Coordinates of C-alpha atoms in Angstrom, one line a residue:
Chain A
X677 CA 0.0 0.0 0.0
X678 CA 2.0 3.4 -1.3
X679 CA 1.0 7.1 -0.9
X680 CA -0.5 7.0 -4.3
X681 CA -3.1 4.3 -3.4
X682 CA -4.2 6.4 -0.3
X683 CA -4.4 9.3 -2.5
X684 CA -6.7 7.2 -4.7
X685 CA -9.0 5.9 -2.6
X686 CA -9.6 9.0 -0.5
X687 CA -10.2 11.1 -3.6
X688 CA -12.6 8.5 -4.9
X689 CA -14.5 8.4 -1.6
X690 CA -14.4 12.2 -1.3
X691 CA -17.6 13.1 -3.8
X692 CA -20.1 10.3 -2.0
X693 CA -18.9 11.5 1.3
X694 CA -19.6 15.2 0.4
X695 CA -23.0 14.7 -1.2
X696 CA -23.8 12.4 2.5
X697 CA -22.8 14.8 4.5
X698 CA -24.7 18.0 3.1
X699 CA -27.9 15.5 2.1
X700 CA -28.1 12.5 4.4
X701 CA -25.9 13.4 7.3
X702 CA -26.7 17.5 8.1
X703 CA -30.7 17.0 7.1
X704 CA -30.8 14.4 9.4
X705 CA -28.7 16.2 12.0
X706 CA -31.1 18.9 11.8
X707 CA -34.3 16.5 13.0
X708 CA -32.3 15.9 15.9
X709 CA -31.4 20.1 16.7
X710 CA -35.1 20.4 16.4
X711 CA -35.4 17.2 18.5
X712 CA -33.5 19.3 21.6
X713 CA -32.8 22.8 20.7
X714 CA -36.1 25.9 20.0
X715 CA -36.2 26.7 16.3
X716 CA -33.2 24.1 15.8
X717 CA -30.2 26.2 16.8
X718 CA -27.8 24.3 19.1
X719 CA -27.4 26.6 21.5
X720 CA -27.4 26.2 25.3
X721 CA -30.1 28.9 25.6
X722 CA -32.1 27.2 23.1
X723 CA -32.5 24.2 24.9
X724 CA -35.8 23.2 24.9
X725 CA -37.5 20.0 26.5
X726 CA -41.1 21.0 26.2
X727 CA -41.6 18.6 23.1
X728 CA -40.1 15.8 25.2
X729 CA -42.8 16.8 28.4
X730 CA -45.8 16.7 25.5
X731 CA -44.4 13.7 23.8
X732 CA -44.1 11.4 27.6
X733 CA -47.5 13.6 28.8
X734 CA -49.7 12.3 25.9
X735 CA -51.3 8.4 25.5
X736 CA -51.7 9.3 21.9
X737 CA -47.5 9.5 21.4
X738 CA -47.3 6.9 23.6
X739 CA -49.3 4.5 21.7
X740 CA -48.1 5.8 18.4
X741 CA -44.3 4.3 20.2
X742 CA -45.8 1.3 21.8
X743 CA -47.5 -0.1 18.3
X744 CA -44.1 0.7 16.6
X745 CA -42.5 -1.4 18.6
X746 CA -45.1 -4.0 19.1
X747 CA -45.0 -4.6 15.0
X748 CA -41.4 -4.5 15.1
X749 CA -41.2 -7.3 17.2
X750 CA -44.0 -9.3 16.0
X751 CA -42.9 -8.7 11.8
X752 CA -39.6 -9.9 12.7
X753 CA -40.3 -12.9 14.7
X754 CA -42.8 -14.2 12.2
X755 CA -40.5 -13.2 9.4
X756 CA -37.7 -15.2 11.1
X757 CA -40.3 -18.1 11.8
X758 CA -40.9 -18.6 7.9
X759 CA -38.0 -17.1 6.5
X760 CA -35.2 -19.3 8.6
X761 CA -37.3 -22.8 6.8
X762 CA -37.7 -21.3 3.6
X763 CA -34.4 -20.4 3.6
X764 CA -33.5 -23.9 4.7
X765 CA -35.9 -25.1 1.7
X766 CA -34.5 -22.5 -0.7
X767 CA -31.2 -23.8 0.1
X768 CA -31.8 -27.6 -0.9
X769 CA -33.4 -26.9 -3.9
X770 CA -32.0 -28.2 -7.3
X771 CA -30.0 -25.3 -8.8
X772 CA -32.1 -24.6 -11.3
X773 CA -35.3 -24.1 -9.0
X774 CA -33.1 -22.0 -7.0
X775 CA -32.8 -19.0 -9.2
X776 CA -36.3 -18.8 -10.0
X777 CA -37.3 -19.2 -6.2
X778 CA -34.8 -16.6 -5.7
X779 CA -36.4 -13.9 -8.1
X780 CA -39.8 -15.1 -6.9
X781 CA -38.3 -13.2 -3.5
X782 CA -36.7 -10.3 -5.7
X783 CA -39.8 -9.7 -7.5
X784 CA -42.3 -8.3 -4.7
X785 CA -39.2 -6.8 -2.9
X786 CA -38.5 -4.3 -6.3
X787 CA -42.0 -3.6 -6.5
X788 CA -43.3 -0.2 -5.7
X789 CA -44.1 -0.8 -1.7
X790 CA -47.6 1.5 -2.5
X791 CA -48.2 -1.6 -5.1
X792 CA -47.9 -3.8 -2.5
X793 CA -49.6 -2.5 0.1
X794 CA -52.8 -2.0 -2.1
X795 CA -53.2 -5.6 -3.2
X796 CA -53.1 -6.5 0.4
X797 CA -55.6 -3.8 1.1
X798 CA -57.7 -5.3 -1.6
X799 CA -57.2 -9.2 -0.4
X800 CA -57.8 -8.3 3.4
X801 CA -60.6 -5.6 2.8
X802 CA -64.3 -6.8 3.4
X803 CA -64.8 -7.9 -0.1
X804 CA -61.4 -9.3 -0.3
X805 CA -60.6 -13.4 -0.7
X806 CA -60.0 -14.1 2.6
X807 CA -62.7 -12.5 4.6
X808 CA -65.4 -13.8 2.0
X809 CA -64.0 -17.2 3.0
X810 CA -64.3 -17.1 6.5
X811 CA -67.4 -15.7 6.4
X812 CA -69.1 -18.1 4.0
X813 CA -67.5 -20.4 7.0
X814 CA -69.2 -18.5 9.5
X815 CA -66.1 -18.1 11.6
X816 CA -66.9 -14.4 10.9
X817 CA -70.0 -12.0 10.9
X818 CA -70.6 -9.2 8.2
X819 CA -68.6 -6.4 9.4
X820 CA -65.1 -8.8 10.0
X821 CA -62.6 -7.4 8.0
X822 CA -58.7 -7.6 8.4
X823 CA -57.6 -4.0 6.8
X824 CA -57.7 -1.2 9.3
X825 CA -56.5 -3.9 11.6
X826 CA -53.1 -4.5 13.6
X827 CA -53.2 -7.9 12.2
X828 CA -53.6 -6.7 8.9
X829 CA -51.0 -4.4 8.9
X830 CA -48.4 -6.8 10.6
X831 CA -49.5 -10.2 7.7
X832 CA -48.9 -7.6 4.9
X833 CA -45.5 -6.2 6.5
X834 CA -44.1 -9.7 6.9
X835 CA -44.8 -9.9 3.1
X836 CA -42.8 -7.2 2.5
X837 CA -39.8 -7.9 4.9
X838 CA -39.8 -11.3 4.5
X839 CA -37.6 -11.1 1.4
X840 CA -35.3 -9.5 3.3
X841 CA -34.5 -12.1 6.0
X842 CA -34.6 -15.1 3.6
X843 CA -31.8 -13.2 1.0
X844 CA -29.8 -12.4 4.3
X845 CA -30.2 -15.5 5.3
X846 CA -29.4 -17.6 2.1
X847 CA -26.4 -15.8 1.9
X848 CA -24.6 -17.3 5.4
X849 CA -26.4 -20.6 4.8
X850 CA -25.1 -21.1 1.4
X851 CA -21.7 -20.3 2.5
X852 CA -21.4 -22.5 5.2
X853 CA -18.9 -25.6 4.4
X854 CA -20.8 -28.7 3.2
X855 CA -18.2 -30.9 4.7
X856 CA -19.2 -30.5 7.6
X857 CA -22.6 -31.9 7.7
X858 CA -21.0 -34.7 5.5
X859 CA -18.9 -35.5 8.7
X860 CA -21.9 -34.9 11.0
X861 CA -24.2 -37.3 8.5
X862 CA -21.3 -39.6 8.4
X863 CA -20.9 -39.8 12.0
X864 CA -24.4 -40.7 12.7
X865 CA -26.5 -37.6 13.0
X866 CA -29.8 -37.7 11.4
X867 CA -31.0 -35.0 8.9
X868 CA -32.7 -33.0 11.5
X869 CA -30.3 -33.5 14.1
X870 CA -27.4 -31.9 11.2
X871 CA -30.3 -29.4 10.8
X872 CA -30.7 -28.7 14.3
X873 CA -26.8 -29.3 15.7
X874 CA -24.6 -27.3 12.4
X875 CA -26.9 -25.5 10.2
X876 CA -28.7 -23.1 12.7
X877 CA -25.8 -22.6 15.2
X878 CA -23.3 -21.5 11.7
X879 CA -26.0 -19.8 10.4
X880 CA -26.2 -17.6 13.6
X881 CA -25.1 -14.4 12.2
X882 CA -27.4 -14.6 9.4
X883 CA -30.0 -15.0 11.8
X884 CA -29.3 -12.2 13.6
X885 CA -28.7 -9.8 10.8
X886 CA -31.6 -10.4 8.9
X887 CA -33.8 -9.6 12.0
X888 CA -31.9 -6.4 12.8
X889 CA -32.6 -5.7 9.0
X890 CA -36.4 -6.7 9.2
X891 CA -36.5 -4.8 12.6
X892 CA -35.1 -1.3 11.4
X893 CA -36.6 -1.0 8.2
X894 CA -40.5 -2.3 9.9
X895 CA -40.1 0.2 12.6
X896 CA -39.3 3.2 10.0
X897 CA -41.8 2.0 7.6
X898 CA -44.6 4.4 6.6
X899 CA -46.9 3.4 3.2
X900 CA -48.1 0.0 4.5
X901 CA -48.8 1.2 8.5
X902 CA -50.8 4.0 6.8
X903 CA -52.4 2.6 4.1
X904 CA -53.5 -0.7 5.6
X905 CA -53.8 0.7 8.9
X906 CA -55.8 4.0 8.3
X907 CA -56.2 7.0 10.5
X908 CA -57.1 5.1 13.1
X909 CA -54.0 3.1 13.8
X910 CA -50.9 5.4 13.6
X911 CA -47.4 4.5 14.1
X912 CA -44.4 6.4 14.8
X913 CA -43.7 7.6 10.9
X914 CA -47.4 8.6 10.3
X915 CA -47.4 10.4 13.5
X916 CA -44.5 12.1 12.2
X917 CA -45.8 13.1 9.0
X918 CA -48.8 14.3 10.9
X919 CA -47.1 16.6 12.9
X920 CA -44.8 18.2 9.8
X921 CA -47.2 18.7 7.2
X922 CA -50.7 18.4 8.4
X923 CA -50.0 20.2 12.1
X924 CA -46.7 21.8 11.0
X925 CA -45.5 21.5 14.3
X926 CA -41.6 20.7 13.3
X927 CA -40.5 20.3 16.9
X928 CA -43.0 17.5 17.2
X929 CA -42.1 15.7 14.1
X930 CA -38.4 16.2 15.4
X931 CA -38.9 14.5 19.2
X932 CA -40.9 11.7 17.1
X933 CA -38.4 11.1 14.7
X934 CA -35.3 11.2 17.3
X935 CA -38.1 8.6 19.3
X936 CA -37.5 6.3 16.4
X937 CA -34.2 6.8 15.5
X938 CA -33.3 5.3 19.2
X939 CA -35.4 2.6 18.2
X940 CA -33.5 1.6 15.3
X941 CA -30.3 2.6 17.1
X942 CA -30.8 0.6 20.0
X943 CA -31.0 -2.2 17.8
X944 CA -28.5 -1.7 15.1
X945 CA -25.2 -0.4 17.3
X946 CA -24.6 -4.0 19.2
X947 CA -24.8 -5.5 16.2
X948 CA -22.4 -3.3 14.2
X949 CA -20.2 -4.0 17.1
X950 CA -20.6 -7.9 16.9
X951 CA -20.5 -8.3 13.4
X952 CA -17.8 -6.5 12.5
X953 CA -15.3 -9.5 12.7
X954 CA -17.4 -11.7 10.7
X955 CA -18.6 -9.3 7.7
X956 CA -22.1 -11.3 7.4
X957 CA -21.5 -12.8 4.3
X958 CA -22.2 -12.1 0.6
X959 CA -25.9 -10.7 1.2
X960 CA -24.4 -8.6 4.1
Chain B
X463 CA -28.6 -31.7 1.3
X464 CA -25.9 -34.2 1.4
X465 CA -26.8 -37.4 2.1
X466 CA -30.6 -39.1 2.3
X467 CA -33.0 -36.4 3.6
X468 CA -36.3 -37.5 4.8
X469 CA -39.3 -37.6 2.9
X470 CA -41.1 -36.1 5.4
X471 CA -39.0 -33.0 5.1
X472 CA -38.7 -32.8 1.7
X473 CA -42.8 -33.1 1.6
X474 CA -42.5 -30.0 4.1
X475 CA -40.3 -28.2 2.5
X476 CA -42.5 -28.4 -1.0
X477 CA -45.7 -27.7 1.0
X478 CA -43.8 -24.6 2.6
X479 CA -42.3 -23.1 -1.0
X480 CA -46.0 -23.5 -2.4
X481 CA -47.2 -21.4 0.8
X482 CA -44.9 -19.0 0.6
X483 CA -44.6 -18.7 -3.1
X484 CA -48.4 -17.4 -2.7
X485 CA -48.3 -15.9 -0.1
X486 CA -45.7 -13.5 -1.4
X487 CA -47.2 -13.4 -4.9
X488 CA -51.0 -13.0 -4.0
X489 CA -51.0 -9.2 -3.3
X490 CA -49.4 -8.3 -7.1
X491 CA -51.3 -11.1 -8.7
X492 CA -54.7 -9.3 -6.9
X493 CA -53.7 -6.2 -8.6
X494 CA -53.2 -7.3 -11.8
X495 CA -56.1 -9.1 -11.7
X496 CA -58.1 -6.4 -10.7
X497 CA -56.8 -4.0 -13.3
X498 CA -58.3 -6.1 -15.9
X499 CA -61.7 -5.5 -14.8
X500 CA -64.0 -4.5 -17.4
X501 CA -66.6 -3.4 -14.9
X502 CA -66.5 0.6 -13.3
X503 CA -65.2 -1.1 -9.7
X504 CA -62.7 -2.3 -8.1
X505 CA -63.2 -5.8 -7.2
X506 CA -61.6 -8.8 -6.9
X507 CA -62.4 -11.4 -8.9
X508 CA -62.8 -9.4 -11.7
X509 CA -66.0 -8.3 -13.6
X510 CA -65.2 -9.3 -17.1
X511 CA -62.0 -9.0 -18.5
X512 CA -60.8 -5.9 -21.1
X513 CA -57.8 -3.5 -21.2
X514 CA -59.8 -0.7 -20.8
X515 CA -58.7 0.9 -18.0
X516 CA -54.6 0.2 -19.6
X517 CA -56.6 2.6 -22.4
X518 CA -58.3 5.2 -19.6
X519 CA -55.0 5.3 -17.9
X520 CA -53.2 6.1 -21.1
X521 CA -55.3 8.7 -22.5
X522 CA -55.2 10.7 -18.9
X523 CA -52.8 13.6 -18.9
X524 CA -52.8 13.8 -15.3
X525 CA -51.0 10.2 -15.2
X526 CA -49.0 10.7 -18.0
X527 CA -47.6 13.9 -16.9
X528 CA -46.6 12.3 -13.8
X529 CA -45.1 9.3 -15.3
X530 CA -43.1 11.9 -17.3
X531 CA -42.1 13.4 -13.6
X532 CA -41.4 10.1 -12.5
X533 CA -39.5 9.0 -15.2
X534 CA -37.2 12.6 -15.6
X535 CA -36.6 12.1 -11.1
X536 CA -35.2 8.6 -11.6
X537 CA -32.8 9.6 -14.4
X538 CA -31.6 12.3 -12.9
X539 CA -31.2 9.8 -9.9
X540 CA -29.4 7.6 -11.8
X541 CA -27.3 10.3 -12.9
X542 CA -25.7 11.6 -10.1
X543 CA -25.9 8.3 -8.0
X544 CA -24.3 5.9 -10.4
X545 CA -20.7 7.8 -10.3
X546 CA -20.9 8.8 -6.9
X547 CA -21.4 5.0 -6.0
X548 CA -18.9 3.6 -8.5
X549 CA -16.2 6.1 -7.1
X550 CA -17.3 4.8 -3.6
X551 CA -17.3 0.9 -4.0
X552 CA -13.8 1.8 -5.5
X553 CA -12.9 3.9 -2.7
X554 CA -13.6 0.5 -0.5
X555 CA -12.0 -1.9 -2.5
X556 CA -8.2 -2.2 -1.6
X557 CA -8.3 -2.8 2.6
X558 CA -6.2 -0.1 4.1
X559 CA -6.0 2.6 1.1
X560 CA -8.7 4.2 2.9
X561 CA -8.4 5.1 6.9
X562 CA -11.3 4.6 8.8
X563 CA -12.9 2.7 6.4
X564 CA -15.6 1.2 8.5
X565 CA -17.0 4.5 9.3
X566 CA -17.1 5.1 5.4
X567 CA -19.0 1.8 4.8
X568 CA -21.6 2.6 7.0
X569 CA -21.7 5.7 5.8
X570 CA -22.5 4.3 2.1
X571 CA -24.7 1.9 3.5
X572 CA -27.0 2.9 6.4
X573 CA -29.6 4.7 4.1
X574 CA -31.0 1.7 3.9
X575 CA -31.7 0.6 7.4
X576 CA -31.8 4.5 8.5
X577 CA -35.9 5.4 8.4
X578 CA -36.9 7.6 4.6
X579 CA -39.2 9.2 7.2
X580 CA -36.4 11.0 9.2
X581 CA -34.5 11.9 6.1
X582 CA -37.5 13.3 4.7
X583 CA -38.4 15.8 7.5
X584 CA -34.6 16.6 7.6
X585 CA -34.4 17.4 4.0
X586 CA -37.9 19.5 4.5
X587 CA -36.4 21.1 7.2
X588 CA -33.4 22.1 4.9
X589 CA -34.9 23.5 1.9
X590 CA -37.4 25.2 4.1
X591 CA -34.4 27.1 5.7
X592 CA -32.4 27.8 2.4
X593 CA -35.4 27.8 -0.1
X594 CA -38.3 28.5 1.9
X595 CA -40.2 25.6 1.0
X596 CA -39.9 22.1 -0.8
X597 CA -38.0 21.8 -4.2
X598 CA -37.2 19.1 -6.7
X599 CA -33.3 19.7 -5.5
X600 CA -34.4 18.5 -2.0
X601 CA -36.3 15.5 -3.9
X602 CA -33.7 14.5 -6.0
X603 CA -31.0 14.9 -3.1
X604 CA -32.8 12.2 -1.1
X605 CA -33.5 10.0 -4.1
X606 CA -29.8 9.9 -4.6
X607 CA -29.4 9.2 -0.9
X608 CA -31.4 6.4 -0.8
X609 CA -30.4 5.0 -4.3
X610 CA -26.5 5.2 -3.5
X611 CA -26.2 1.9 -1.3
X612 CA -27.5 -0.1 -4.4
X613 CA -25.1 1.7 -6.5
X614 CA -22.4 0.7 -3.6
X615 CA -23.0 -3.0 -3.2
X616 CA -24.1 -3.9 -7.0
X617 CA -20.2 -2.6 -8.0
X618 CA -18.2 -4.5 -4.7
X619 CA -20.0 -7.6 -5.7
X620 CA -19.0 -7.6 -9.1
X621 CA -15.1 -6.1 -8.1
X622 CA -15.0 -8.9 -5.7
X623 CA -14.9 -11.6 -8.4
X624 CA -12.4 -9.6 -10.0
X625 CA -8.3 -10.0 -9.5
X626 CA -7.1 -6.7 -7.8
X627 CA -3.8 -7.5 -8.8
X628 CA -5.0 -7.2 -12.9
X629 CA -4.6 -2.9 -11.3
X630 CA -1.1 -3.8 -10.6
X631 CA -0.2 -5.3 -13.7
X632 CA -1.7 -2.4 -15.6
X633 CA 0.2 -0.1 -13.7
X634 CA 3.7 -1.8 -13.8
X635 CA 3.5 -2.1 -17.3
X636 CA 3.0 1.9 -16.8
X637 CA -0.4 2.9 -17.1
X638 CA -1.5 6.0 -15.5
X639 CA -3.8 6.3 -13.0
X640 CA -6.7 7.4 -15.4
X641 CA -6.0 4.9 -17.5
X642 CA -6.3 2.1 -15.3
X643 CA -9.4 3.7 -14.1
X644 CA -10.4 3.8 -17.6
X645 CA -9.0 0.9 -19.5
X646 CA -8.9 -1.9 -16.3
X647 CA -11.5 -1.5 -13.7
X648 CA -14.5 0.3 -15.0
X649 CA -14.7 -2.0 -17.5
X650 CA -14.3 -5.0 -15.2
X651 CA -17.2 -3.2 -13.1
X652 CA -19.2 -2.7 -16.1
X653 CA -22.2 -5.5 -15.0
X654 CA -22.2 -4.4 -11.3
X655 CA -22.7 -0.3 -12.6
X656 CA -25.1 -1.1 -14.9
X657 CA -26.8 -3.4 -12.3
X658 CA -26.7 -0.2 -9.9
X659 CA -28.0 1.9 -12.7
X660 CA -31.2 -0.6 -12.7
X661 CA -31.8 -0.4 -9.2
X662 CA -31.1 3.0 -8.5
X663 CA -33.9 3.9 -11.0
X664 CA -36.3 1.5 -9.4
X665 CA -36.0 2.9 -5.9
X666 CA -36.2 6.8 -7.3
X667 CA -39.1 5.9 -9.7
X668 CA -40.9 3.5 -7.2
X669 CA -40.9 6.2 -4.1
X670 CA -43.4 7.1 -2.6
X671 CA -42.3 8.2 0.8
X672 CA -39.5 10.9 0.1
X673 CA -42.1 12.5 -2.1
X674 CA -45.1 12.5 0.0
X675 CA -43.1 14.6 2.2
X676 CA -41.2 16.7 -0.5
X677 CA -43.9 17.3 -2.9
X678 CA -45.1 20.4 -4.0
X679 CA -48.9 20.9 -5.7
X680 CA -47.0 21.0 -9.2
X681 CA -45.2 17.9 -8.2
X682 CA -46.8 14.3 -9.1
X683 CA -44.8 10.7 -9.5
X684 CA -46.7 7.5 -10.6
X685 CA -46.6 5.7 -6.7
X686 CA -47.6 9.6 -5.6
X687 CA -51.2 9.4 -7.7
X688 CA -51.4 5.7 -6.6
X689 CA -50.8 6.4 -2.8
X690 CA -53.6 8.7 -3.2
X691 CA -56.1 7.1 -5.1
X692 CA -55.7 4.5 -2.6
X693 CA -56.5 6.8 0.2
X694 CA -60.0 7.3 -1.2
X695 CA -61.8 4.9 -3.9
X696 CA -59.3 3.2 -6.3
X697 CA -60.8 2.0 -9.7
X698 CA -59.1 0.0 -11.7
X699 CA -57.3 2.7 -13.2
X700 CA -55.0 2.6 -10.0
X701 CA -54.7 -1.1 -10.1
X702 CA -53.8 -0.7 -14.4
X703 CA -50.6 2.0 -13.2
X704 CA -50.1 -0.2 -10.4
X705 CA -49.5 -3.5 -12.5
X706 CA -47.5 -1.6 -14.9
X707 CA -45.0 -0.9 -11.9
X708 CA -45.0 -4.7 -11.0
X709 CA -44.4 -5.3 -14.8
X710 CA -40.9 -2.7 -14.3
X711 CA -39.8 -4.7 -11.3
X712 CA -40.1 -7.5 -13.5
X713 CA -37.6 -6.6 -16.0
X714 CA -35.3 -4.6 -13.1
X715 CA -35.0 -8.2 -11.6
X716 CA -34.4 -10.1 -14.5
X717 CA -31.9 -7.7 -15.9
X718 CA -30.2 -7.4 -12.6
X719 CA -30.1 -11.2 -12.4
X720 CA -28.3 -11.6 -16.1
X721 CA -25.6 -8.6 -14.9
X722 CA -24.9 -10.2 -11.9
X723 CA -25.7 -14.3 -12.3
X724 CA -26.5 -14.7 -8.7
X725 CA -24.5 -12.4 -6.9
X726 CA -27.0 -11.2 -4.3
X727 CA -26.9 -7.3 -3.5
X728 CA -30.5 -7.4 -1.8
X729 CA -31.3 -8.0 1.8

């Protein structure tokens, strides 16, 4: 490594770094100054906690906090709960099923999230599929429907994570040496025991990255909470659109949006800090 | 699998694909279904089949000036994000050319874990301050934030396959710095750039988030009119624009897939 190389690599670094820092880093910067500070100036004079009082004073923020977290949790466990076997199934197939089981995954995760969110609004509304079924069972009276519900919003969020943890995850199963469940078959272990006593514990890191993945980007999601889950069930991001462009209240949005950036944070810095030996693998 | 796998989970795993394979599907099937409705609602099953509302939607200025926004957005996306995230990927690839390189990385890369909402309020926040309102610079600012990790990880992929010492040989033989750039590894980057290119126009053209917050009354995307059709009665019309986005996905994915053979970027 020469002089020349470092000269290289910064100056090709430099442009992306300077478009991040005045567009990504600064903006966001600024949600957080508004977060803490009146009118956003960081100034000890300016400090201001009175968003902070309104947000902890009010059911309504709370609520908005509690559900965000409640779907984060659930969306991730039940993505983790079918992604890990499908990943495991994905894994086995026949090479040639495996790319077109793979782009069945890419598809719905490139399409326009608005897209997606509508065909479930359409499938879980009263006239969709599903309710007509279970009322024609009689499991259900008239008014059942599944959109405008929690449940609604977290079945169509798993759909859209759940590409997400199965690509993470196919990328540190399908790395993981094959020899080595050779040597556990060979030494006796049954399928499941292989399954059970190599696969999952190598495939650890997969499984935690692909829940931190399905975790942050559930909690900061915004079309499908407001679209399948109306006015009536807000979350943390419609609650911050609410407050910045229907209320206008920027300090609001600010203490909201620093809310769910510790969310995310809380989440994401141990396992940075974990990781960072181990590099996750290809689908890292 | 090596060895003799059960039948019982092979039966599983088959029953579980099936499942899933529909389940995944069922909402962009639904939609394209229902935008072949030749009756005034929107309903699923259909009423009929016709292409009339493909026709409706097409003779509607209002969606085709916004597909003309949408379409002018992710270029210019695609323009600015493409070299900035070649130059980047780059920038990563030889360990230790680059101090602190971590910090870089996850620079590149958290925009997507890091929520669009709190980017979008920042970057409202900012052109309110220096423009006094929302403007397609702030819009096309976080498109390129958001489109730039794509960019990032479709270029290392492909530079991983590659041998870095191919650079040295091109530069003891006394090529120039340019021209290695040039003549060596652009071109070996050339399926993971044009890859980025693909997606980088997918996320700008399919958002809907960024530009619900940025948006000004003369600003309209495609996902913007969709987003609020939904929010009061869609007709088919919504679900026609809707299955033509599936339909772009489509081809992103497949194209992607011949750049990169497998190499996964997503996820």
């Amino acid at each position: 490594m020469n002089r020349s190389d470092r000269t290289e690599a910064a100056l090709l670094a430099a442009p992306g770094v300077l478009l991040l820092g005045a567009v990504f880093v600064l903006p966001i910067a600024g949600v957080l100054a508004y977060g803490f500070f009146r009118d956003g100036v960081p100034s000890l004079a300016a400090l201001d906690w009175t968003s902070w009082s309104r947000l902890f004073a009010d059911d309504y923020y709370l609520g908005l906090a509690a559900r965000t977290l409640r779907l984060g949790l659930i969306v991730t466990l039940a993505a983790l709960l079918i992604g890990y076997p499908l990943a495991i199934a994905i894994d086995a197939a026949p090479r040639r099923w495996r790319t077109w089981l793979v782009l069945a995954l890419l598809l719905p995760l490139m399409t326009s999230v608005v897209v997606r969110s509508f065909g479930w609004l359409v499938i879980l509304g009263r006239n969709g599929p599903i309710v007509q079924w279970l009322r024609e069972l009689e499991l259900v009276d008239r008014r059942f429907q599944l959109a405008y519900t929690e449940t609604g919003i977290a079945i169509a969020m798993v759909q859209v994570l759940l590409p997400y943890m199965v690509l993470t995850l196919l990328g540190v199963i399908g790395q993981i040496d094959r020899r080595l469940l050779e040597a556990a078959r060979a030494m006796g272990a049954g399928w499941w025991t292989a399954l059970a006593r190599v696969t999952l514990p190598l495939s650890w890191p997969g499984v935690v990255g692909g829940s931190v993945l399905v975790f942050a980007v559930t909690v900061g999601s915004f079309i499908t909470p407001v679209l399948i889950g109306g006015l009536k069930l807000p979350v943390l991001a419609s609650g911050i659109y609410a407050s910045a462009i229907s209320e206008n209240d920027w300090p609001m949005a600010a203490v909201q949006s620093v809310a769910l950036f510790a969310v995310v944070l809380i989440v994401l810095l141990p396992y940075a800090l974990v990781t960072r030996p181990a590099r996750g693998g290809v689908a890292r | 699998m090596i060895g003799e796998r059960p039948f019982a989970a092979t039966v599983a795993m088959l029953l579980l694909l099936l499942l899933v394979g529909v389940f995944l599907l069922a909402p962009l099937a639904v939609v394209a279904a229902a935008s072949l409705s030749a009756g005034g609602f929107l309903v699923f099953p259909p009423q009929g089949l016709s292409l009339r509302w493909y026709a409706d939607v097409w003779g509607d200025p209002r969606y085709v000036q916004a597909a003309w926004t949408s379409l002018g957005l992710a270029l210019i996306t695609v323009a600015i994000a493409v070299p900035l995230g070649t130059a980047a990927a780059l920038s990563l690839r030889r360990p230790g050319a680059l101090p602190l390189r971590g910090l870089w990385e996850f620079l590149f890369l958290s925009p997507l874990v890091l929520p669009a909402v709190v980017l979008a309020i920042g970057l409202l926040i900012l052109a309110s301050n220096l423009a006094g309102g929302p403007s397609k610079a702030a819009l096309v600012a976080g498109h390129v934030v958001i489109a730039l990790p794509y960019v990032v990880r479709t270029v290392t992929a492909v530079l991983a396959g590659v041998d870095p010492a191919t650079d040295d040989a091109a530069r003891v033989m006394g090529a120039s710095a340019w021209q290695r750039l040039f003549m060596v590894t652009l071109p070996q980057a050339k399926a993971g750039i044009a890859a980025g290119a693909v997606l980088a126009f997918i996320v700008s053209f399919d958002d809907a988030v960024l530009v619900l917050f940025l948006r000004s009354p003369t600003l309209e995307t495609i996902p913007l009119r969709i987003y609020a059709g939904l929010e009061f009665s869609p007709d088919p019309g919504v679900a026609a624009v809707s299955t033509c986005l599936i339909l772009l996905a489509a081809v992103a994915v497949g194209v992607t897939d011949r750049l990169l053979g497998g190499k996964q970027v997503v996820g």
